[in-house]
Amino acid sequence: MRMTFRGTIGALLVMALIGAASLTMPFVLKARAVVSPEVAAMHFAPYEPQRVIYHVTDGEWFFERKFKNMLHVARNHVDAVALGELDLRIVLQGGGMDLLLKAKDAKLASEIDLLRKAGVVFVVCRNTLVLRGIDPATLYMVRREDIVASSVAEAATLVGKGYVYMKF
């Protein structure tokens, strides 16, 4: 039987997907490690005041865990700094805008809501809205004041004001 070029490409793609899945499954199915009770019971004094930018430019890829992980990191950050002493801006650009598009998921939306209640500000890039043709009304809880002209310029301005820059 003679295989066509399209058939060969299709077979290679299927084999690549199966290979990728087999490589990632051990990580996905791995049980959580058990932490010693001493470590689990540790308490620390809150950190000093902080001003931080999370610049989120990539969208989701495999298993859609990136946004959930970033929100989890933000929650831990909020919990680690003294109450009212963290000025955290999550600046969304490019694929990062997908976070607010996917927030129709109740779990994702509730994580965003908890962070907003803790004072975290989500900022979206007007340039991305225009380039991708996104109506801000389709984004989860975005108001006019949440839109900035350019996320890169916003991040640079905030860094100039003493914010620490973190790329996600």
Tab-separated table of C-alpha atoms in Angstrom:
chain	number	residue	atom	x	y	z
A	1	MET	CA	0.000	0.000	0.000
A	2	ARG	CA	1.412	3.374	-1.017
A	3	MET	CA	1.062	6.212	1.484
A	4	THR	CA	0.381	9.741	0.274
A	5	PHE	CA	2.268	12.789	1.486
A	6	ARG	CA	-0.788	13.915	3.470
A	7	GLY	CA	-1.143	10.457	4.973
A	8	THR	CA	2.507	10.452	6.016
A	9	ILE	CA	2.206	13.875	7.636
A	10	GLY	CA	-0.991	12.818	9.395
A	11	ALA	CA	0.634	9.639	10.713
A	12	LEU	CA	3.639	11.605	11.963
A	13	LEU	CA	1.363	14.085	13.755
A	14	VAL	CA	-0.561	11.280	15.453
A	15	MET	CA	2.693	9.636	16.557
A	16	ALA	CA	3.987	12.967	17.881
A	17	LEU	CA	0.794	13.553	19.877
A	18	ILE	CA	0.899	10.050	21.339
A	19	GLY	CA	4.559	10.533	22.231
A	20	ALA	CA	3.893	13.886	23.887
A	21	ALA	CA	0.979	12.449	25.858
A	22	SER	CA	3.024	9.478	27.041
A	23	LEU	CA	5.821	11.785	28.211
A	24	THR	CA	3.497	14.080	30.163
A	25	MET	CA	1.195	11.485	31.716
A	26	PRO	CA	3.629	10.459	34.494
A	27	PHE	CA	3.705	14.105	35.618
A	28	VAL	CA	-0.072	14.492	35.427
A	29	LEU	CA	-0.816	11.253	37.278
A	30	LYS	CA	1.914	11.676	39.909
A	31	ALA	CA	0.538	11.648	43.452
A	32	ARG	CA	1.173	14.651	45.675
A	33	ALA	CA	4.107	14.324	48.009
A	34	VAL	CA	3.268	14.188	51.686
A	35	VAL	CA	4.705	17.128	53.632
A	36	SER	CA	5.890	16.586	57.170
A	37	PRO	CA	3.543	17.951	59.845
A	38	GLU	CA	6.316	20.251	61.079
A	39	VAL	CA	6.617	21.947	57.699
A	40	ALA	CA	2.848	22.130	57.225
A	41	ALA	CA	2.465	23.819	60.640
A	42	MET	CA	5.139	26.478	60.059
A	43	HIS	CA	4.072	30.121	60.391
A	44	PHE	CA	5.984	33.204	59.283
A	45	ALA	CA	5.714	36.928	59.862
A	46	PRO	CA	4.215	38.810	56.908
A	47	TYR	CA	6.601	40.324	54.380
A	48	GLU	CA	7.166	44.065	54.147
A	49	PRO	CA	5.095	46.207	51.714
A	50	GLN	CA	5.597	45.340	48.044
A	51	ARG	CA	4.680	46.783	44.650
A	52	VAL	CA	4.713	44.125	41.934
A	53	ILE	CA	3.688	43.602	38.298
A	54	TYR	CA	2.844	40.187	36.883
A	55	HIS	CA	3.155	40.630	33.107
A	56	VAL	CA	1.138	37.831	31.489
A	57	THR	CA	1.685	37.551	27.735
A	58	ASP	CA	1.201	33.857	26.925
A	59	GLY	CA	-2.050	31.984	26.641
A	60	GLU	CA	-2.858	28.437	27.664
A	61	TRP	CA	-1.303	25.464	25.943
A	62	PHE	CA	-1.342	21.994	27.453
A	63	PHE	CA	-3.951	20.966	30.072
A	64	GLU	CA	-4.848	24.646	30.639
A	65	ARG	CA	-2.920	24.883	33.901
A	66	LYS	CA	-0.865	28.030	33.343
A	67	PHE	CA	-3.553	30.550	34.327
A	68	LYS	CA	-4.645	28.502	37.341
A	69	ASN	CA	-1.025	28.262	38.461
A	70	MET	CA	-0.447	32.009	38.041
A	71	LEU	CA	-3.612	32.776	40.049
A	72	HIS	CA	-2.467	30.332	42.732
A	73	VAL	CA	0.926	32.076	42.892
A	74	ALA	CA	-0.848	35.446	43.178
A	75	ARG	CA	-3.050	34.113	46.007
A	76	ASN	CA	0.040	32.871	47.866
A	77	HIS	CA	1.693	36.264	47.279
A	78	VAL	CA	-1.313	38.118	48.710
A	79	ASP	CA	-1.378	35.795	51.734
A	80	ALA	CA	2.363	36.220	52.398
A	81	VAL	CA	2.436	40.022	52.533
A	82	ALA	CA	0.905	41.992	55.397
A	83	LEU	CA	-2.771	42.784	54.846
A	84	GLY	CA	-3.172	45.873	52.653
A	85	GLU	CA	0.576	46.097	51.981
A	86	LEU	CA	0.710	44.462	48.537
A	87	ASP	CA	0.090	46.531	45.419
A	88	LEU	CA	-0.133	43.809	42.772
A	89	ARG	CA	-0.963	44.604	39.146
A	90	ILE	CA	-1.613	41.725	36.757
A	91	VAL	CA	-1.005	43.192	33.295
A	92	LEU	CA	-2.586	41.101	30.527
A	93	GLN	CA	-1.301	41.285	26.954
A	94	GLY	CA	-1.508	39.043	23.885
A	95	GLY	CA	-2.425	35.491	24.846
A	96	GLY	CA	-2.548	36.560	28.495
A	97	MET	CA	-5.866	38.232	27.676
A	98	ASP	CA	-7.306	34.713	27.357
A	99	LEU	CA	-7.423	34.561	31.160
A	100	LEU	CA	-10.392	36.934	31.188
A	101	LEU	CA	-11.939	35.279	28.130
A	102	LYS	CA	-11.824	31.873	29.869
A	103	ALA	CA	-13.150	33.207	33.165
A	104	LYS	CA	-16.601	31.933	32.215
A	105	ASP	CA	-15.327	28.886	34.128
A	106	ALA	CA	-16.749	29.352	37.649
A	107	LYS	CA	-13.560	28.205	39.424
A	108	LEU	CA	-11.373	30.585	37.419
A	109	ALA	CA	-13.841	33.447	37.950
A	110	SER	CA	-13.970	32.861	41.707
A	111	GLU	CA	-10.142	32.938	41.920
A	112	ILE	CA	-10.103	36.251	40.029
A	113	ASP	CA	-12.854	37.620	42.296
A	114	LEU	CA	-10.926	36.660	45.459
A	115	LEU	CA	-7.807	38.390	44.177
A	116	ARG	CA	-9.740	41.534	43.232
A	117	LYS	CA	-11.302	41.622	46.708
A	118	ALA	CA	-7.767	41.449	48.121
A	119	GLY	CA	-6.852	44.552	46.086
A	120	VAL	CA	-5.178	42.938	43.074
A	121	VAL	CA	-5.719	45.003	39.911
A	122	PHE	CA	-6.119	43.321	36.519
A	123	VAL	CA	-5.079	45.563	33.632
A	124	VAL	CA	-5.731	44.826	29.944
A	125	CYS	CA	-3.904	46.128	26.888
A	126	ARG	CA	-5.894	48.218	24.400
A	127	ASN	CA	-3.453	47.279	21.634
A	128	THR	CA	-4.241	43.589	22.184
A	129	LEU	CA	-7.973	44.296	22.189
A	130	VAL	CA	-7.670	46.070	18.836
A	131	LEU	CA	-5.237	43.577	17.274
A	132	ARG	CA	-7.279	40.534	18.288
A	133	GLY	CA	-10.665	42.196	17.722
A	134	ILE	CA	-11.811	41.568	21.299
A	135	ASP	CA	-14.807	43.460	22.628
A	136	PRO	CA	-13.999	44.374	26.265
A	137	ALA	CA	-17.584	43.432	27.150
A	138	THR	CA	-16.658	39.778	26.430
A	139	LEU	CA	-13.903	39.861	29.063
A	140	TYR	CA	-14.657	38.931	32.661
A	141	MET	CA	-15.415	42.020	34.743
A	142	VAL	CA	-13.382	44.556	32.748
A	143	ARG	CA	-14.196	48.210	33.250
A	144	ARG	CA	-13.005	51.182	31.207
A	145	GLU	CA	-10.435	52.086	33.856
A	146	ASP	CA	-8.894	48.577	33.568
A	147	ILE	CA	-7.803	49.254	29.964
A	148	VAL	CA	-4.387	50.819	29.351
A	149	ALA	CA	-3.032	52.127	26.040
A	150	SER	CA	-0.084	49.732	25.955
A	151	SER	CA	0.733	46.977	28.427
A	152	VAL	CA	4.455	47.240	27.682
A	153	ALA	CA	4.432	50.994	28.310
A	154	GLU	CA	2.314	50.439	31.451
A	155	ALA	CA	4.792	47.874	32.779
A	156	ALA	CA	7.753	50.149	32.017
A	157	THR	CA	6.042	53.100	33.720
A	158	LEU	CA	5.298	51.049	36.833
A	159	VAL	CA	8.873	49.708	36.960
A	160	GLY	CA	10.022	53.334	36.808
A	161	LYS	CA	7.845	53.975	39.871
A	162	GLY	CA	9.543	51.185	41.813
A	163	TYR	CA	7.392	48.152	41.020
A	164	VAL	CA	9.114	44.780	40.724
A	165	TYR	CA	8.569	43.155	37.317
A	166	MET	CA	7.696	39.450	37.060
A	167	LYS	CA	7.028	37.757	33.721
A	168	PHE	CA	4.411	35.007	33.471
